[in-house]
XYZ file of C-alpha atoms in Angstrom:
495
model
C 73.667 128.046 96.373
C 75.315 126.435 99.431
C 71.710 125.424 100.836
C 73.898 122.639 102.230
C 76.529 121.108 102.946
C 77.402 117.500 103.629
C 80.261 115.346 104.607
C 80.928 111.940 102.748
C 81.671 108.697 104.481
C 82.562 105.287 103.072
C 82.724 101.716 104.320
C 83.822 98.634 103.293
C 82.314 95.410 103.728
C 82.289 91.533 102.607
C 79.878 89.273 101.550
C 79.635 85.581 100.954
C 79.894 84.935 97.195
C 77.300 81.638 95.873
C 80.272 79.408 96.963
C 81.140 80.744 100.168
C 77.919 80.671 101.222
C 77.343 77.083 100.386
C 80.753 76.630 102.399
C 79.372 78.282 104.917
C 76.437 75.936 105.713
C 77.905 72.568 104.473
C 81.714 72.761 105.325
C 84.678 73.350 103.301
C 85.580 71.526 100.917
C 88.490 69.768 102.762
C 85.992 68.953 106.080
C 83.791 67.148 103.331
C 86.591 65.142 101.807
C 87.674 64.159 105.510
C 84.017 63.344 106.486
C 83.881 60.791 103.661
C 86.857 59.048 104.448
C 87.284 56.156 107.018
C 89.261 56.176 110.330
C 93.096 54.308 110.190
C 92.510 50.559 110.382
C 88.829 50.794 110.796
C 87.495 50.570 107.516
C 88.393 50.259 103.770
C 90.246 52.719 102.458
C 88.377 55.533 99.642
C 89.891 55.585 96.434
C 90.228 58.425 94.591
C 87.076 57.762 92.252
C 84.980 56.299 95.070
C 86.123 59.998 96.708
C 84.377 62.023 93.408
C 81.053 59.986 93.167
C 80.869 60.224 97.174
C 81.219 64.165 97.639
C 81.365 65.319 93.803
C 84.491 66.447 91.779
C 84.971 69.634 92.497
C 85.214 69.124 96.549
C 87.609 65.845 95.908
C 89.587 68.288 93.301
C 89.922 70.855 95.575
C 89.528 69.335 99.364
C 91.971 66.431 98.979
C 95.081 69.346 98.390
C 93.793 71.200 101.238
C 92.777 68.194 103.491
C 96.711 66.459 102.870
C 98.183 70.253 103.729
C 96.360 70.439 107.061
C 97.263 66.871 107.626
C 93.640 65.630 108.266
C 94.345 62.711 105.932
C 96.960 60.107 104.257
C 96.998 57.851 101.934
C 96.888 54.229 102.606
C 97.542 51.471 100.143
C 95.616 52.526 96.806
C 92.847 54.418 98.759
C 92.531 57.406 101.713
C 91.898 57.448 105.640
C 91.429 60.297 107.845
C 94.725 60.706 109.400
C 93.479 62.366 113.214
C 90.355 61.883 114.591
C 88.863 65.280 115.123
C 89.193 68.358 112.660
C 88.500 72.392 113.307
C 86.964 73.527 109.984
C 88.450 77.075 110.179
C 87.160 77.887 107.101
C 83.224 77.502 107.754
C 83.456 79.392 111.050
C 85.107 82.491 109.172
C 82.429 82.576 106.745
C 79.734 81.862 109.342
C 81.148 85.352 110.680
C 82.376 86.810 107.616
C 78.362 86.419 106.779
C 77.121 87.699 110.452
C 79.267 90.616 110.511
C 80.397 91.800 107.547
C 84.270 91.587 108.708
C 86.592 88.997 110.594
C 88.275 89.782 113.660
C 91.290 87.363 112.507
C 92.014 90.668 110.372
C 92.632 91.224 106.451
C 95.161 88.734 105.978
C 92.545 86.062 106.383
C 90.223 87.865 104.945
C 92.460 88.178 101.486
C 93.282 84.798 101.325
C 89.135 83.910 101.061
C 88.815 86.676 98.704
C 92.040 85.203 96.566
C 89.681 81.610 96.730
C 86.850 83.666 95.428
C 84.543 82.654 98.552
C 83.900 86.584 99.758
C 83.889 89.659 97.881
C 84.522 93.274 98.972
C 81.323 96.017 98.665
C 82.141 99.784 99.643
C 79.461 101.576 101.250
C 78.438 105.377 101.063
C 76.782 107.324 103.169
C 76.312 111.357 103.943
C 75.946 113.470 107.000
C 74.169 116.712 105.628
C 74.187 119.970 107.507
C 72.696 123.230 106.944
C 74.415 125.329 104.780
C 75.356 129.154 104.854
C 72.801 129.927 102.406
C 70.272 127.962 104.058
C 66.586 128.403 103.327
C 63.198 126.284 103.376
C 62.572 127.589 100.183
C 63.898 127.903 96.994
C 63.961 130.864 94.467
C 65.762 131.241 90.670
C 69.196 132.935 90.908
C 69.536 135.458 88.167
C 71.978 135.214 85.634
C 72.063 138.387 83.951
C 72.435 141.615 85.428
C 69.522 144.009 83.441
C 69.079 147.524 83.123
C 65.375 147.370 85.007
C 67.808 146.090 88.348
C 70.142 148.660 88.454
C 67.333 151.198 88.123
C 65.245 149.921 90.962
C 67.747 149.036 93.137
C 66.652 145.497 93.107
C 70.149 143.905 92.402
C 71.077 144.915 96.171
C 68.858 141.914 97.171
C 68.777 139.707 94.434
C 70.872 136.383 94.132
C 72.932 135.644 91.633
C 74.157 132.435 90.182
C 78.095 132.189 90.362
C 80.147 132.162 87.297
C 81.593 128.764 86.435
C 85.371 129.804 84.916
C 86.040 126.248 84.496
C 83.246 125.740 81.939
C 83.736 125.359 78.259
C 82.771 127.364 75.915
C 80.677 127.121 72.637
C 82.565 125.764 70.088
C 83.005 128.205 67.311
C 81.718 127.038 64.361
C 83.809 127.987 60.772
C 84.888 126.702 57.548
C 86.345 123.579 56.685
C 88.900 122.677 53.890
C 87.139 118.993 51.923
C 89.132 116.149 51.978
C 89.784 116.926 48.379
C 91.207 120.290 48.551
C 93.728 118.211 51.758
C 94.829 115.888 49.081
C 94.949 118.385 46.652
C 97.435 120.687 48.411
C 99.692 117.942 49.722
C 100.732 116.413 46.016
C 101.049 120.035 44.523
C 103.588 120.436 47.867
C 105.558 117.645 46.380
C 105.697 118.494 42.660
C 106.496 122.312 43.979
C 109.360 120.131 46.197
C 110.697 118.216 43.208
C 111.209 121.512 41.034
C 107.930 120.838 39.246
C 106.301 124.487 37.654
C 102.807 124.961 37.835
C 100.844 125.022 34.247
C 97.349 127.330 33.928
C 94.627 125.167 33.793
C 91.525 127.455 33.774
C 90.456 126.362 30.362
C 87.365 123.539 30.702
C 86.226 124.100 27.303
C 88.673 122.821 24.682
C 88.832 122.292 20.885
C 88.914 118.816 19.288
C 92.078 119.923 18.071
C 93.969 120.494 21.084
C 91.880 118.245 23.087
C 92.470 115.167 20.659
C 94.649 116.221 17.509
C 97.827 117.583 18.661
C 97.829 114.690 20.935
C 98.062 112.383 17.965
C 94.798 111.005 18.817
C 92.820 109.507 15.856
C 89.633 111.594 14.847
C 87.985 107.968 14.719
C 88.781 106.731 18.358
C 86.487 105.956 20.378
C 87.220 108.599 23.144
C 85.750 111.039 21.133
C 82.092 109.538 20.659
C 79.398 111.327 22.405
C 79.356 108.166 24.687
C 82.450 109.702 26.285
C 83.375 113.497 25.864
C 80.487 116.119 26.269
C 80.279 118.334 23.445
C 78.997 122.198 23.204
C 75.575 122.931 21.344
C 76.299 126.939 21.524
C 78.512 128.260 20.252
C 79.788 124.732 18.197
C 83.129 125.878 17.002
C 86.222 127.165 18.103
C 88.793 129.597 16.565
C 90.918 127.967 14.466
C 94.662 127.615 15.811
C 97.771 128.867 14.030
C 97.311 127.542 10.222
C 101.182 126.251 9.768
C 100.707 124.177 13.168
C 97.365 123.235 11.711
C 98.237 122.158 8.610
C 102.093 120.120 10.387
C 99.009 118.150 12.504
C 96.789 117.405 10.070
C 99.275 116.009 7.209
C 100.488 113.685 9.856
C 97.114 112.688 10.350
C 96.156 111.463 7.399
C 99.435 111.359 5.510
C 101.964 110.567 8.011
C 105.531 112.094 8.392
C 108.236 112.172 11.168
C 109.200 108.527 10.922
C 104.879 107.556 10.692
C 102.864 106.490 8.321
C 99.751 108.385 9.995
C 96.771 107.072 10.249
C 95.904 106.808 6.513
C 92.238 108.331 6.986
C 90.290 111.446 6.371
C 90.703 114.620 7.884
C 87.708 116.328 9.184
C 87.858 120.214 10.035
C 84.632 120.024 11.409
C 85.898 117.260 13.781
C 88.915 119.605 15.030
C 86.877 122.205 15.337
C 84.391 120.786 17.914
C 84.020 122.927 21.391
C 83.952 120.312 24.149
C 84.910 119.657 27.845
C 87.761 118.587 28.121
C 88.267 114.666 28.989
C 91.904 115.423 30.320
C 94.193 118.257 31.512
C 96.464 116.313 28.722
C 95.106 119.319 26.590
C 96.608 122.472 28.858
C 100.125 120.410 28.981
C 99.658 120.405 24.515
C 99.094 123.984 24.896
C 102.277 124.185 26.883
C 104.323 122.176 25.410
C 103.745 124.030 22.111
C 104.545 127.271 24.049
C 108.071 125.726 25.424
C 108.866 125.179 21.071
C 108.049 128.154 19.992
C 111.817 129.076 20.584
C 112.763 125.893 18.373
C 110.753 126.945 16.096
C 112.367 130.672 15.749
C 109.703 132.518 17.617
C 109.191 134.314 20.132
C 107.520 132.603 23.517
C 103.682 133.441 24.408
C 102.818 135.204 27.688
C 104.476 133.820 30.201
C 105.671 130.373 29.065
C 109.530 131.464 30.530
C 108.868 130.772 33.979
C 107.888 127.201 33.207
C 111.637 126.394 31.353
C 114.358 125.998 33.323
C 116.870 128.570 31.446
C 120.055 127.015 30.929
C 120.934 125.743 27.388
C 120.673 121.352 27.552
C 123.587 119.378 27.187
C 124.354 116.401 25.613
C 125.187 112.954 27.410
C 128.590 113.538 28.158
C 128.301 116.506 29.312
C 129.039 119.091 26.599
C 126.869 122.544 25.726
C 124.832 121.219 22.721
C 124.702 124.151 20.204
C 121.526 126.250 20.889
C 118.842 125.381 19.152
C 116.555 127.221 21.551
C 114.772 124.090 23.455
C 115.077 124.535 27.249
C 113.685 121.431 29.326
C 111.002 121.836 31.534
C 108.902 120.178 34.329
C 105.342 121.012 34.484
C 102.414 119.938 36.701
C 98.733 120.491 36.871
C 95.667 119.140 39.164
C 92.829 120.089 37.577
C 88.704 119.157 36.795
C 88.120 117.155 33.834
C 84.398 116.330 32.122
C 83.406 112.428 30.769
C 80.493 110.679 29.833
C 80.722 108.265 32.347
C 78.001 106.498 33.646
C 77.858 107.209 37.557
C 78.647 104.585 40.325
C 80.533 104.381 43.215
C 83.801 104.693 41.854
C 82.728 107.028 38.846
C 81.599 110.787 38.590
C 80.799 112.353 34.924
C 83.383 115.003 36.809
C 86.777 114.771 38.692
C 90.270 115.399 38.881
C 93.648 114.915 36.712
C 97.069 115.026 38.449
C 99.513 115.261 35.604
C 103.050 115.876 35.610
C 105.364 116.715 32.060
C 109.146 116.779 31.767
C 110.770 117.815 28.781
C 114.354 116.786 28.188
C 116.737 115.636 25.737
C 117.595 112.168 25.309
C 115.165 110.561 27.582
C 114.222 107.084 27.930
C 112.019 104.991 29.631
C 114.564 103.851 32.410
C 114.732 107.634 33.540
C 110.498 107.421 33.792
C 110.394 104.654 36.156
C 113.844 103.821 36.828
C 116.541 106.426 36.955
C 116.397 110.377 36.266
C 118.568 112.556 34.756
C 117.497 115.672 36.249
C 116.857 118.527 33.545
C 119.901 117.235 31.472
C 122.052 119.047 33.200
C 124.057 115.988 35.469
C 126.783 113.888 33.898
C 125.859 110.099 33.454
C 127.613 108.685 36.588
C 125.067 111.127 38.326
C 121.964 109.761 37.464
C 119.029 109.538 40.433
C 116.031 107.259 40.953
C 112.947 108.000 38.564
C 110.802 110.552 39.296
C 107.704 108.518 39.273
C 109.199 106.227 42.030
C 110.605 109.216 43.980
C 107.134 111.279 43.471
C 105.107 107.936 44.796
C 107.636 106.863 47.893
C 106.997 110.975 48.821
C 103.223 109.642 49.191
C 103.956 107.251 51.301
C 103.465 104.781 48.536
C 107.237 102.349 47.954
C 105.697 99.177 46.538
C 105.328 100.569 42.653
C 104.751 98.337 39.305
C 104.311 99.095 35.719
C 102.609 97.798 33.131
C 102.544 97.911 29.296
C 99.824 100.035 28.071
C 98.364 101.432 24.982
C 97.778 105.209 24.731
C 97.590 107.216 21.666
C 99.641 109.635 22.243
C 102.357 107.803 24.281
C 104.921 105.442 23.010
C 105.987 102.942 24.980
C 102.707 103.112 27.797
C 102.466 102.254 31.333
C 99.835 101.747 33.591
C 101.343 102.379 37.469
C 100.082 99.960 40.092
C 100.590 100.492 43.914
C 100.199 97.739 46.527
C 97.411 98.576 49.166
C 97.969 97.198 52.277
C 94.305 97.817 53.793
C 93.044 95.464 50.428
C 96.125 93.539 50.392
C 96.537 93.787 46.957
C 97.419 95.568 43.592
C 95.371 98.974 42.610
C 96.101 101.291 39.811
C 96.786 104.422 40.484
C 97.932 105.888 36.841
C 98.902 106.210 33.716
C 102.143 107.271 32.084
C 104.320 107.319 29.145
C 106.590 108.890 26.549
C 104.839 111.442 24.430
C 104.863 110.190 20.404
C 107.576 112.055 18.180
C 104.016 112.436 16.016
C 102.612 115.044 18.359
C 106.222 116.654 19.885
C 107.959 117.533 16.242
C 105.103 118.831 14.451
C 104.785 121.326 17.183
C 108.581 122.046 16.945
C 110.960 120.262 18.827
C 114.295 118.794 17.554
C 114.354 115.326 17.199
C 116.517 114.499 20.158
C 113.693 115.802 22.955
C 111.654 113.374 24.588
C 108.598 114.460 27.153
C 107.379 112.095 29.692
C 103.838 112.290 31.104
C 101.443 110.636 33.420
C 98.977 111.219 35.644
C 96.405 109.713 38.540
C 92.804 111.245 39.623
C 92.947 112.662 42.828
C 89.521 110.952 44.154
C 91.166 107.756 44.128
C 94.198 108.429 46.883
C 91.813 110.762 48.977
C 89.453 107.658 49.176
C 91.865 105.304 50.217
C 93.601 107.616 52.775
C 90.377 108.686 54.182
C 88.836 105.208 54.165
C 85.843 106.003 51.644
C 84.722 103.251 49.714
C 81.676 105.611 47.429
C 82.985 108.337 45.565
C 79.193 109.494 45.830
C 79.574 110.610 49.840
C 82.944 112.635 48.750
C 81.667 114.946 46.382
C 77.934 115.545 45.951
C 74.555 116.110 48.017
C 75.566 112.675 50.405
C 78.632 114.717 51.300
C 78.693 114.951 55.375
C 79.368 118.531 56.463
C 80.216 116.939 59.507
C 82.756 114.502 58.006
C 84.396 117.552 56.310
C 84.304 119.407 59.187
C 85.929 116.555 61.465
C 88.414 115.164 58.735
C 92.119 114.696 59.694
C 94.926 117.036 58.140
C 96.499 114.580 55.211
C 100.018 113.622 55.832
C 101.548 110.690 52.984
């Protein structure tokens, strides 16, 4: 509005601080010490603890440095004398004045020295001169902020005041959507897979058979997993469609009969068992479903849908090198993040729901070293050209180098591993996952030739968006103690 205007002024002044003050009306420190002590040959010299109980520690401590610099005393045998008769005590008169005035007319260098001892301290001042401003008035109306309609038909914008635009002001923050912490995670490990050649497997199918969820993975129709303490099975409709009948049959013979090398598990087979509709209790079941896509062309047929653009089309080779003769098996890397459905009883590390990162390769001749040690990339590099295992390349690309492996049981992986990763916020060991070589019982039934090997393992992705994000309940990441706010305001993840 400009009503007024002023003009700003500032001034600096000193004050005594507790000690100056008591300087001030007592002496310093030094003029004490030489107070206490006798004149040259008249008297009995002070020692130096007669000096302390006579004035106090602090002045001897201090006052016998300053008192020997300005030459007011000496030492004489074991004890002190005053070494002139009469003293100046600078230092009380320029606090006396220092306290009258506000200043010292001996000028700052003095006056920085008593600050340095801590006896004044500087205060700044403010003050305003205020004059009337262009805009002046004795009384005070609104400005508008809006120009209306009803002013610029009566004219009464000609005469009314308005308030001035502030340009420098910030606006309302637009308010939109947010990606969760989740989806973050999410995006960043399918970037690496899609970096390390990995192909992306459909995952869309939550409700499985027991077959395909449990069967063709070798798992026993007895295990444990498949109580209703664990998997969540369908009340309408109960069954599914049964899958192809040779397949069918290959599974269930091993089952209960054995074959391939196995004895089987020597027990019953129950169709109604396979035949169960559940949610699934791993994405394990969509890489089955794959995997028996990638054989159909061992097997002499011809692929489903799109199952080519998840091989990798060359013919394999053996290990030195040399075209194998073409049986049809191309190797393949596969990768899905998906939502899988368990019984679990919910705390703060455990949802009834959550996610499976799983990764597949398919290759001839694989072993264990190339899981966790060395790779031999599709098959198609000679044996001199072997590179560091996936899983260790996959993990240092999340910022994780400090990997371990332990022996497991699965069962439908032979040998097991469970993967550990240090964590340097907990200083310790964590698991992370699970991997290991899929059984010859559930990969030649469905087709493949007895030299291809598949390696698989996985990790939930709650676990690493927890740590990186610093959440300790998997309750206030997904569900109704989510923050909006927290989503809204969480980093961008970067392993």
């Amino acid at each position: 509005m400009q009503m007024i205007t002023y003009d700003t002024h500032e001034i600096f002044t000193h004050v005594l601080t507790p000690e100056g003050a008591q300087i001030a009306k007592d002496g310093s420190h030094e003029a004490r010490v030489w107070a206490a002590l006798p004149a040259r040959g008249q008297g009995t010299p002070v020692t130096p603890l007669q000096l302390k109980k006579a004035v106090g520690d602090e002045t001897a401590k201090v006052g016998q440095g300053r008192a020997f610099k300005n030459g007011w005393i000496s030492k004489e045998g074991d004890g002190l004398v005053k070494a002139t008769d009469t003293i100046q005590d600078q230092t009380k008169e320029d606090l006396q004045e220092v306290a009258s005035t506000g200043t010292l007319k001996a000028g700052e260098k003095v006056l920085a020295d008593l600050r340095k001892r801590k006896l004044v301290i500087q205060k700044k001042g403010q003050w305003f001169t205020v004059h009337k401003g262009p805009q002046f008035s004795t009384s005070t109306a609104k400005p508008e902020t809006d120009l209306t309609a009803d002013m610029l038909v009566s004219g009464s914008w000609k005469t009314s005041t308005f308030k001035k635009y502030n340009f420098d002001a910030e606006g309302t923050p637009t308010s939109g959507g947010a990606l969760h912490p989740l989806l973050k995670v999410r995006e960043e490990i399918r970037n690496i897979f899609l970096e390390m050649g990995f192909a992306e497997m459909p995952t869309s199918s939550f409700v499985e058979s027991g077959f395909w969820c449990f069967d063709a993975l070798f798992v026993p129709q007895q295990h444990p997993a498949r109580d209703l303490q664990d998997t969540f099975y369908l009340s309408d409709p109960k069954e599914s469609l049964p899958p192809n009948p040779e397949y069918y049959k290959r599974v269930a013979t091993t089952h209960e009969h054995g074959g391939y090398g196995s004895v089987g598990y020597r027990a019953p087979w129950s169709h109604e068992e396979s035949s169960k509709l559940l949610l699934r209790t791993h994405t394990t079941a969509s890489s089955a479903h794959m995997l028996y896509k990638l054989a159909a062309r061992c097997r002499g047929e011809t692929p489903e849908g799109d199952s080519k653009e998840f091989t990798h089309g060359a013919a394999s080779t053996t290990e030195t090198g040399q075209p194998s003769e073409d049986d049809g098996f191309r190797p393949a890397k596969l990768f899905s993040i998906d939502r899988v459905f368990r019984n679990e009883t919910m705390d703060a590390t455990h949802l009834a729901e959550f996610h499976q990162v799983e990764g597949v390769v398919a290759d001839r001749n694989l072993t264990l070293a190339d899981l966790i040690g060395s790779f031999n990339v599709m098959g198609h590099l000679q044996a001199t050209q072997r590179l560091p295992g996936f899983m260790r390349v996959f993990f240092s690309k999340m910022g994780i180098e400090r990997v371990r492996f332990k022996p497991a049981y699965n069962p439908y992986t032979e040998p097991s591993l469970e993967i550990f990763a240090f964590h340097p916020l907990l200083d310790r060991w964590v698991e992370v996952g699970n991997s290991g070589m899929f059984r010859p019982e559930m990969l030649e039934p469905m087709g493949f030739p007895k030299d291809v090997r598949v390696h698989g393992w996985g990790l939930s992705l709650e676990r690493p968006t927890m740590i990186r994000y610093g959440i300790n309940n998997i309750r206030t990441l997904v569900g109704h103690k989510t923050s909006i706010e927290g989503i809204e305001n969480s980093p961008a993840v970067m392993f």
